Amino acid sequence: MPGGRRVAAVTDARFEVAAGECLALIGESGCGKSVLASALLGLLPGNAQTAGTALLGELDLLAADERTLARTVRGRLVGLVPQSPAAHLTPVRTVRSQLEETIAQLTPTRGRAALRTAAEGAAGRAAFPVDHLDRHPHQLSGGLAQRAATALALVGDAPLLLADEPTTGLDRELVDRTVDELRRHVDEPGGPNGAGRALLMITHDLAAAERIADRVAVMYAGRIVELADAADFFGPPGPRHPYSRGLLRALPDRDFTPVPGMPPELGALPEGCAFAARCDRATDACAAPPPSGTLACHHPYVTEDVRA
């Protein structure tokens, strides 16, 4: 609430992520994606307020106290690949020591040799070079720091993984390798009832989302405006919301045409559709709030193929 003004960073976000499923949450910077992930882990600023429920099994993450979040949720039930990995790595500890400490906390019966082997195995899963394990975070490039954070998130085998821009700073080959490893994490037995693990991946990289996701959620101005199967979203018939369609058309391998205009300020949202001012399909009807549900639009596309 900057300057005493209340800002709704995320509103009416409704979705499910099942065991064995990857949901990609996409949208422009500032739309509320990372705020949503922080809310699930209890990492919002002290003046932030949350409402509603976020159920992981029987546990409501939004209602959990700090003790429960610290001892039961973070790293054990929910793993996090942070958006800014350098800020989450301990600066005075080597990557190896941080991996070994995390593994020891989760499986305290391991011996020293087993910890070393497990740490190197975790590094390999995240394509982090073993010969860099004894370096400190400040000695790593942005891409290496990202891979170190990914390795730390994977070691707990948490039933839910939140990956906030997990491919930042990586070249295309490493992007593909990283998302393939995240996909393996989802598909491997070991989650609830052996059904695999759930992954919520927040990303600007639509190619990575297409490679890994089962479903796609599109967020705009703090709201999820479309929720669709990934196969339908990236191929025929394509997304139905004009904003979603604009995101795809902006890709270099498509029309390479940017979405016109800028998103509205979250503290000054219009009463009606927040995308109307940028939308070539807007009419007077868009002055009213769009319908709720999996498609928040008065004038959605129906069957036109975005690849055409």
mmCIF file of C-alpha atoms in Angstrom:
data_model
loop_
_atom_site.group_PDB
_atom_site.id
_atom_site.type_symbol
_atom_site.label_atom_id
_atom_site.label_comp_id
_atom_site.label_asym_id
_atom_site.label_seq_id
_atom_site.Cartn_x
_atom_site.Cartn_y
_atom_site.Cartn_z
ATOM 1 C CA MET A 1 0.000 0.000 0.000
ATOM 2 C CA PRO A 2 2.456 2.691 -1.145
ATOM 3 C CA GLY A 3 1.596 6.151 0.223
ATOM 4 C CA GLY A 4 -1.320 4.679 2.145
ATOM 5 C CA ARG A 5 -2.991 3.589 -1.080
ATOM 6 C CA ARG A 6 -4.372 0.053 -1.304
ATOM 7 C CA VAL A 7 -3.251 -1.889 -4.395
ATOM 8 C CA ALA A 8 -4.786 -5.216 -5.382
ATOM 9 C CA ALA A 9 -1.761 -6.967 -6.881
ATOM 10 C CA VAL A 10 -3.635 -10.228 -7.552
ATOM 11 C CA THR A 11 -7.413 -10.584 -7.677
ATOM 12 C CA ASP A 12 -9.708 -13.565 -8.145
ATOM 13 C CA ALA A 13 -6.949 -16.027 -9.084
ATOM 14 C CA ARG A 14 -8.576 -19.452 -9.363
ATOM 15 C CA PHE A 15 -6.745 -22.498 -10.679
ATOM 16 C CA GLU A 16 -5.654 -26.009 -9.786
ATOM 17 C CA VAL A 17 -2.396 -27.840 -10.428
ATOM 18 C CA ALA A 18 -2.708 -31.606 -10.183
ATOM 19 C CA ALA A 19 -0.003 -34.116 -9.336
ATOM 20 C CA GLY A 20 1.881 -34.966 -12.522
ATOM 21 C CA GLU A 21 0.906 -31.669 -14.168
ATOM 22 C CA CYS A 22 2.724 -28.473 -15.170
ATOM 23 C CA LEU A 23 0.794 -25.208 -15.277
ATOM 24 C CA ALA A 24 2.644 -22.329 -16.971
ATOM 25 C CA LEU A 25 1.678 -18.878 -15.688
ATOM 26 C CA ILE A 26 2.522 -16.246 -18.299
ATOM 27 C CA GLY A 27 2.042 -12.515 -18.756
ATOM 28 C CA GLU A 28 3.908 -9.209 -18.956
ATOM 29 C CA SER A 29 6.145 -7.949 -16.147
ATOM 30 C CA GLY A 30 4.255 -6.408 -13.254
ATOM 31 C CA CYS A 31 1.043 -8.338 -13.800
ATOM 32 C CA GLY A 32 1.211 -10.142 -10.437
ATOM 33 C CA LYS A 33 2.751 -13.526 -11.281
ATOM 34 C CA SER A 34 5.598 -13.407 -8.759
ATOM 35 C CA VAL A 35 3.362 -11.854 -6.103
ATOM 36 C CA LEU A 36 1.106 -14.879 -6.390
ATOM 37 C CA ALA A 37 4.043 -17.265 -5.907
ATOM 38 C CA SER A 38 5.296 -15.266 -2.904
ATOM 39 C CA ALA A 39 1.838 -15.403 -1.328
ATOM 40 C CA LEU A 40 1.804 -19.198 -1.535
ATOM 41 C CA LEU A 41 5.074 -19.378 0.416
ATOM 42 C CA GLY A 42 4.304 -16.626 2.921
ATOM 43 C CA LEU A 43 7.058 -14.410 1.535
ATOM 44 C CA LEU A 44 5.059 -11.205 0.996
ATOM 45 C CA PRO A 45 6.002 -7.955 2.783
ATOM 46 C CA GLY A 46 4.617 -7.451 6.264
ATOM 47 C CA ASN A 47 2.005 -4.917 5.150
ATOM 48 C CA ALA A 48 0.553 -7.231 2.492
ATOM 49 C CA GLN A 49 -2.809 -8.893 3.037
ATOM 50 C CA THR A 50 -4.117 -12.137 1.564
ATOM 51 C CA ALA A 51 -7.601 -13.583 1.359
ATOM 52 C CA GLY A 52 -9.054 -16.844 0.116
ATOM 53 C CA THR A 53 -7.585 -20.336 0.267
ATOM 54 C CA ALA A 54 -4.621 -22.112 -1.323
ATOM 55 C CA LEU A 55 -4.894 -25.807 -0.504
ATOM 56 C CA LEU A 56 -1.971 -28.202 -0.701
ATOM 57 C CA GLY A 57 -3.579 -31.431 0.382
ATOM 58 C CA GLU A 58 -5.379 -30.478 3.592
ATOM 59 C CA LEU A 59 -3.055 -27.558 4.378
ATOM 60 C CA ASP A 60 -4.165 -24.015 3.560
ATOM 61 C CA LEU A 61 -0.954 -22.207 2.642
ATOM 62 C CA LEU A 62 -2.502 -18.757 3.050
ATOM 63 C CA ALA A 63 -3.665 -19.545 6.605
ATOM 64 C CA ALA A 64 -0.451 -21.282 7.747
ATOM 65 C CA ASP A 65 1.644 -19.545 10.403
ATOM 66 C CA GLU A 66 5.340 -18.769 9.942
ATOM 67 C CA ARG A 67 6.445 -21.766 12.013
ATOM 68 C CA THR A 68 4.503 -24.152 9.772
ATOM 69 C CA LEU A 69 5.734 -22.454 6.629
ATOM 70 C CA ALA A 70 9.374 -22.548 7.763
ATOM 71 C CA ARG A 71 9.433 -26.093 9.150
ATOM 72 C CA THR A 72 6.905 -27.930 7.004
ATOM 73 C CA VAL A 73 6.195 -26.074 3.785
ATOM 74 C CA ARG A 74 9.272 -24.339 2.358
ATOM 75 C CA GLY A 75 11.646 -26.848 0.798
ATOM 76 C CA ARG A 76 9.671 -29.871 1.987
ATOM 77 C CA LEU A 77 6.140 -29.510 0.623
ATOM 78 C CA VAL A 78 6.917 -26.637 -1.764
ATOM 79 C CA GLY A 79 10.225 -26.140 -3.556
ATOM 80 C CA LEU A 80 11.094 -22.728 -5.005
ATOM 81 C CA VAL A 81 13.267 -21.745 -7.949
ATOM 82 C CA PRO A 82 13.472 -17.994 -7.206
ATOM 83 C CA GLN A 83 13.332 -15.205 -9.748
ATOM 84 C CA SER A 84 16.524 -13.633 -8.329
ATOM 85 C CA PRO A 85 18.714 -16.598 -7.376
ATOM 86 C CA ALA A 86 21.742 -14.544 -6.338
ATOM 87 C CA ALA A 87 19.649 -12.940 -3.585
ATOM 88 C CA HIS A 88 18.545 -16.355 -2.272
ATOM 89 C CA LEU A 89 21.959 -18.030 -2.183
ATOM 90 C CA THR A 90 24.024 -17.572 0.985
ATOM 91 C CA PRO A 91 26.943 -15.354 -0.122
ATOM 92 C CA VAL A 92 29.541 -16.746 2.319
ATOM 93 C CA ARG A 93 28.863 -20.434 1.609
ATOM 94 C CA THR A 94 29.904 -22.467 -1.401
ATOM 95 C CA VAL A 95 27.266 -24.004 -3.619
ATOM 96 C CA ARG A 96 28.375 -27.467 -2.479
ATOM 97 C CA SER A 97 27.956 -26.635 1.218
ATOM 98 C CA GLN A 98 24.493 -25.183 0.602
ATOM 99 C CA LEU A 99 23.401 -28.270 -1.312
ATOM 100 C CA GLU A 100 24.822 -30.627 1.311
ATOM 101 C CA GLU A 101 23.216 -28.691 4.156
ATOM 102 C CA THR A 102 19.825 -28.774 2.436
ATOM 103 C CA ILE A 103 20.089 -32.496 1.736
ATOM 104 C CA ALA A 104 21.185 -33.189 5.343
ATOM 105 C CA GLN A 105 18.178 -31.318 6.729
ATOM 106 C CA LEU A 106 15.790 -33.318 4.561
ATOM 107 C CA THR A 107 17.484 -36.706 5.076
ATOM 108 C CA PRO A 108 19.554 -36.427 8.278
ATOM 109 C CA THR A 109 20.773 -40.044 8.279
ATOM 110 C CA ARG A 110 23.135 -39.533 5.308
ATOM 111 C CA GLY A 111 26.882 -39.830 5.878
ATOM 112 C CA ARG A 112 29.490 -37.401 4.595
ATOM 113 C CA ALA A 113 30.338 -39.378 1.469
ATOM 114 C CA ALA A 114 26.651 -39.856 0.664
ATOM 115 C CA LEU A 115 26.033 -36.116 1.055
ATOM 116 C CA ARG A 116 28.843 -35.331 -1.364
ATOM 117 C CA THR A 117 27.484 -37.791 -3.922
ATOM 118 C CA ALA A 118 23.928 -36.487 -3.517
ATOM 119 C CA ALA A 119 25.063 -32.873 -3.934
ATOM 120 C CA GLU A 120 26.908 -33.708 -7.134
ATOM 121 C CA GLY A 121 23.891 -35.615 -8.408
ATOM 122 C CA ALA A 122 21.617 -32.640 -7.692
ATOM 123 C CA ALA A 123 24.028 -30.347 -9.528
ATOM 124 C CA GLY A 124 24.002 -32.657 -12.521
ATOM 125 C CA ARG A 125 20.203 -32.624 -12.672
ATOM 126 C CA ALA A 126 20.272 -28.838 -12.979
ATOM 127 C CA ALA A 127 23.193 -28.808 -15.471
ATOM 128 C CA PHE A 128 25.396 -27.126 -12.868
ATOM 129 C CA PRO A 129 29.075 -28.034 -13.489
ATOM 130 C CA VAL A 130 30.532 -30.141 -10.696
ATOM 131 C CA ASP A 131 33.871 -28.303 -10.905
ATOM 132 C CA HIS A 132 32.038 -25.099 -9.864
ATOM 133 C CA LEU A 133 30.480 -26.567 -6.718
ATOM 134 C CA ASP A 134 33.196 -25.189 -4.461
ATOM 135 C CA ARG A 135 32.668 -21.639 -5.661
ATOM 136 C CA HIS A 136 30.761 -18.934 -3.806
ATOM 137 C CA PRO A 137 27.683 -17.261 -5.347
ATOM 138 C CA HIS A 138 29.561 -14.058 -6.239
ATOM 139 C CA GLN A 139 31.902 -16.156 -8.384
ATOM 140 C CA LEU A 140 29.041 -17.389 -10.560
ATOM 141 C CA SER A 141 27.487 -15.901 -13.661
ATOM 142 C CA GLY A 142 23.782 -15.171 -13.630
ATOM 143 C CA GLY A 143 23.087 -18.376 -15.543
ATOM 144 C CA LEU A 144 25.159 -20.489 -13.147
ATOM 145 C CA ALA A 145 23.436 -18.912 -10.142
ATOM 146 C CA GLN A 146 20.102 -19.809 -11.742
ATOM 147 C CA ARG A 147 21.192 -23.431 -12.154
ATOM 148 C CA ALA A 148 22.436 -23.561 -8.550
ATOM 149 C CA ALA A 149 19.068 -22.333 -7.314
ATOM 150 C CA THR A 150 17.320 -24.933 -9.468
ATOM 151 C CA ALA A 151 19.487 -27.687 -7.983
ATOM 152 C CA LEU A 152 18.589 -26.538 -4.454
ATOM 153 C CA ALA A 153 14.877 -26.537 -5.312
ATOM 154 C CA LEU A 154 14.982 -30.073 -6.724
ATOM 155 C CA VAL A 155 16.818 -31.812 -3.874
ATOM 156 C CA GLY A 156 13.797 -31.844 -1.578
ATOM 157 C CA ASP A 157 11.580 -33.727 -4.049
ATOM 158 C CA ALA A 158 8.706 -31.519 -2.859
ATOM 159 C CA PRO A 159 5.239 -32.466 -4.131
ATOM 160 C CA LEU A 160 4.808 -28.896 -5.447
ATOM 161 C CA LEU A 161 7.529 -26.917 -7.212
ATOM 162 C CA LEU A 162 7.215 -23.177 -7.864
ATOM 163 C CA ALA A 163 9.622 -22.123 -10.592
ATOM 164 C CA ASP A 164 9.705 -18.331 -10.962
ATOM 165 C CA GLU A 165 11.456 -17.539 -14.250
ATOM 166 C CA PRO A 166 13.693 -20.651 -14.007
ATOM 167 C CA THR A 167 15.353 -20.026 -17.401
ATOM 168 C CA THR A 168 16.567 -16.460 -16.796
ATOM 169 C CA GLY A 169 20.111 -15.926 -18.056
ATOM 170 C CA LEU A 170 20.332 -19.274 -19.852
ATOM 171 C CA ASP A 171 21.047 -19.858 -23.524
ATOM 172 C CA ARG A 172 18.551 -21.836 -25.595
ATOM 173 C CA GLU A 173 20.279 -25.179 -25.109
ATOM 174 C CA LEU A 174 20.332 -24.784 -21.336
ATOM 175 C CA VAL A 175 16.751 -23.508 -21.344
ATOM 176 C CA ASP A 176 15.660 -26.726 -23.019
ATOM 177 C CA ARG A 177 17.741 -28.845 -20.657
ATOM 178 C CA THR A 178 16.379 -27.030 -17.587
ATOM 179 C CA VAL A 179 12.730 -27.337 -18.540
ATOM 180 C CA ASP A 180 13.227 -30.968 -19.537
ATOM 181 C CA GLU A 181 14.601 -31.653 -16.040
ATOM 182 C CA LEU A 182 11.653 -29.844 -14.486
ATOM 183 C CA ARG A 183 9.355 -31.983 -16.611
ATOM 184 C CA ARG A 184 11.098 -35.124 -15.387
ATOM 185 C CA HIS A 185 10.613 -33.873 -11.840
ATOM 186 C CA VAL A 186 6.886 -33.625 -12.543
ATOM 187 C CA ASP A 187 6.587 -37.018 -14.207
ATOM 188 C CA GLU A 188 8.698 -39.170 -11.868
ATOM 189 C CA PRO A 189 6.846 -41.239 -9.249
ATOM 190 C CA GLY A 190 7.213 -39.953 -5.733
ATOM 191 C CA GLY A 191 4.554 -37.274 -5.406
ATOM 192 C CA PRO A 192 1.212 -37.742 -3.666
ATOM 193 C CA ASN A 193 0.062 -41.351 -4.102
ATOM 194 C CA GLY A 194 2.973 -41.909 -6.490
ATOM 195 C CA ALA A 195 1.225 -39.777 -9.110
ATOM 196 C CA GLY A 196 4.126 -37.425 -9.736
ATOM 197 C CA ARG A 197 4.660 -33.867 -8.607
ATOM 198 C CA ALA A 198 2.958 -30.604 -9.486
ATOM 199 C CA LEU A 199 4.791 -27.684 -11.103
ATOM 200 C CA LEU A 200 3.704 -24.057 -11.317
ATOM 201 C CA MET A 201 6.136 -22.372 -13.706
ATOM 202 C CA ILE A 202 6.093 -18.589 -14.000
ATOM 203 C CA THR A 203 7.768 -17.531 -17.208
ATOM 204 C CA HIS A 204 8.144 -14.947 -19.956
ATOM 205 C CA ASP A 205 9.622 -17.637 -22.204
ATOM 206 C CA LEU A 206 6.681 -18.905 -24.237
ATOM 207 C CA ALA A 207 8.887 -21.415 -26.071
ATOM 208 C CA ALA A 208 9.800 -22.961 -22.708
ATOM 209 C CA ALA A 209 6.142 -22.961 -21.685
ATOM 210 C CA GLU A 210 5.169 -24.696 -24.917
ATOM 211 C CA ARG A 211 7.865 -27.327 -24.353
ATOM 212 C CA ILE A 212 6.847 -28.237 -20.809
ATOM 213 C CA ALA A 213 3.301 -27.187 -19.920
ATOM 214 C CA ASP A 214 0.106 -29.224 -19.788
ATOM 215 C CA ARG A 215 -1.993 -26.111 -19.255
ATOM 216 C CA VAL A 216 -1.429 -22.374 -19.554
ATOM 217 C CA ALA A 217 -2.774 -19.579 -17.356
ATOM 218 C CA VAL A 218 -2.488 -16.030 -18.709
ATOM 219 C CA MET A 219 -2.367 -13.179 -16.190
ATOM 220 C CA TYR A 220 -3.061 -9.559 -17.014
ATOM 221 C CA ALA A 221 -3.285 -6.657 -14.551
ATOM 222 C CA GLY A 222 -3.477 -8.966 -11.549
ATOM 223 C CA ARG A 223 -6.137 -11.321 -12.944
ATOM 224 C CA ILE A 224 -6.031 -14.626 -14.752
ATOM 225 C CA VAL A 225 -7.787 -13.839 -18.012
ATOM 226 C CA GLU A 226 -7.465 -17.230 -19.722
ATOM 227 C CA LEU A 227 -6.869 -20.813 -18.646
ATOM 228 C CA ALA A 228 -6.415 -23.335 -21.453
ATOM 229 C CA ASP A 229 -4.857 -26.652 -22.404
ATOM 230 C CA ALA A 230 -1.336 -26.026 -23.721
ATOM 231 C CA ALA A 231 -1.947 -28.007 -26.919
ATOM 232 C CA ASP A 232 -4.936 -25.816 -27.790
ATOM 233 C CA PHE A 233 -3.194 -22.623 -26.691
ATOM 234 C CA PHE A 234 -0.012 -23.021 -28.759
ATOM 235 C CA GLY A 235 -1.597 -24.756 -31.746
ATOM 236 C CA PRO A 236 -4.958 -24.774 -33.403
ATOM 237 C CA PRO A 237 -7.386 -23.364 -32.382
ATOM 238 C CA GLY A 238 -5.062 -21.039 -30.429
ATOM 239 C CA PRO A 239 -5.799 -18.802 -27.438
ATOM 240 C CA ARG A 240 -9.182 -17.145 -27.236
ATOM 241 C CA HIS A 241 -8.417 -14.006 -25.227
ATOM 242 C CA PRO A 242 -7.138 -11.085 -27.380
ATOM 243 C CA TYR A 243 -4.287 -10.437 -24.927
ATOM 244 C CA SER A 244 -3.167 -14.071 -25.009
ATOM 245 C CA ARG A 245 -3.260 -13.988 -28.784
ATOM 246 C CA GLY A 246 -1.224 -10.794 -28.771
ATOM 247 C CA LEU A 247 1.481 -12.445 -26.657
ATOM 248 C CA LEU A 248 1.872 -15.216 -29.222
ATOM 249 C CA ARG A 249 1.852 -12.824 -32.162
ATOM 250 C CA ALA A 250 4.746 -10.917 -30.576
ATOM 251 C CA LEU A 251 7.045 -13.945 -30.859
ATOM 252 C CA PRO A 252 9.870 -13.711 -33.463
ATOM 253 C CA ASP A 253 8.761 -16.946 -35.118
ATOM 254 C CA ARG A 254 5.211 -15.617 -35.519
ATOM 255 C CA ASP A 255 4.124 -12.097 -36.478
ATOM 256 C CA PHE A 256 6.800 -10.367 -34.323
ATOM 257 C CA THR A 257 4.209 -7.667 -33.614
ATOM 258 C CA PRO A 258 4.185 -6.251 -30.067
ATOM 259 C CA VAL A 259 0.992 -5.778 -28.094
ATOM 260 C CA PRO A 260 0.239 -2.044 -28.445
ATOM 261 C CA GLY A 261 0.192 0.263 -25.437
ATOM 262 C CA MET A 262 1.119 -0.390 -21.827
ATOM 263 C CA PRO A 263 -0.631 -2.256 -19.008
ATOM 264 C CA PRO A 264 -2.607 -0.110 -16.555
ATOM 265 C CA GLU A 265 -1.298 0.679 -13.085
ATOM 266 C CA LEU A 266 -2.578 -1.864 -10.563
ATOM 267 C CA GLY A 267 -3.645 0.997 -8.307
ATOM 268 C CA ALA A 268 -5.729 2.635 -11.048
ATOM 269 C CA LEU A 269 -7.519 -0.205 -12.828
ATOM 270 C CA PRO A 270 -10.619 0.621 -14.892
ATOM 271 C CA GLU A 271 -14.003 -0.640 -13.731
ATOM 272 C CA GLY A 272 -14.437 -2.738 -16.856
ATOM 273 C CA CYS A 273 -11.983 -4.871 -18.831
ATOM 274 C CA ALA A 274 -8.412 -3.849 -17.974
ATOM 275 C CA PHE A 275 -7.217 -4.768 -21.479
ATOM 276 C CA ALA A 276 -9.873 -2.784 -23.370
ATOM 277 C CA ALA A 277 -7.660 0.256 -24.011
ATOM 278 C CA ARG A 278 -5.148 -1.959 -25.893
ATOM 279 C CA CYS A 279 -7.650 -4.232 -27.627
ATOM 280 C CA ASP A 280 -8.808 -3.893 -31.238
ATOM 281 C CA ARG A 281 -11.940 -5.922 -30.436
ATOM 282 C CA ALA A 282 -13.144 -3.641 -27.622
ATOM 283 C CA THR A 283 -16.703 -2.254 -27.696
ATOM 284 C CA ASP A 284 -18.903 -0.359 -25.273
ATOM 285 C CA ALA A 285 -19.644 -3.683 -23.572
ATOM 286 C CA CYS A 286 -16.050 -3.754 -22.319
ATOM 287 C CA ALA A 287 -16.807 -0.882 -19.931
ATOM 288 C CA ALA A 288 -18.384 -3.577 -17.741
ATOM 289 C CA PRO A 289 -16.301 -6.223 -15.941
ATOM 290 C CA PRO A 290 -15.655 -9.272 -18.136
ATOM 291 C CA PRO A 291 -17.164 -12.627 -17.193
ATOM 292 C CA SER A 292 -15.349 -14.641 -14.554
ATOM 293 C CA GLY A 293 -14.131 -18.180 -15.067
ATOM 294 C CA THR A 294 -11.534 -19.617 -17.428
ATOM 295 C CA LEU A 295 -11.983 -16.856 -20.045
ATOM 296 C CA ALA A 296 -12.371 -13.241 -18.906
ATOM 297 C CA CYS A 297 -13.388 -11.551 -22.166
ATOM 298 C CA HIS A 298 -16.534 -10.065 -23.707
ATOM 299 C CA HIS A 299 -15.354 -10.750 -27.271
ATOM 300 C CA PRO A 300 -13.148 -13.867 -27.324
ATOM 301 C CA TYR A 301 -11.863 -15.506 -30.476
ATOM 302 C CA VAL A 302 -13.549 -18.753 -31.394
ATOM 303 C CA THR A 303 -11.772 -20.981 -33.935
ATOM 304 C CA GLU A 304 -9.261 -18.849 -35.860
ATOM 305 C CA ASP A 305 -5.791 -20.422 -35.890
ATOM 306 C CA VAL A 306 -3.105 -18.047 -34.561
ATOM 307 C CA ARG A 307 -0.549 -19.676 -36.851
ATOM 308 C CA ALA A 308 -2.483 -18.624 -39.927
#
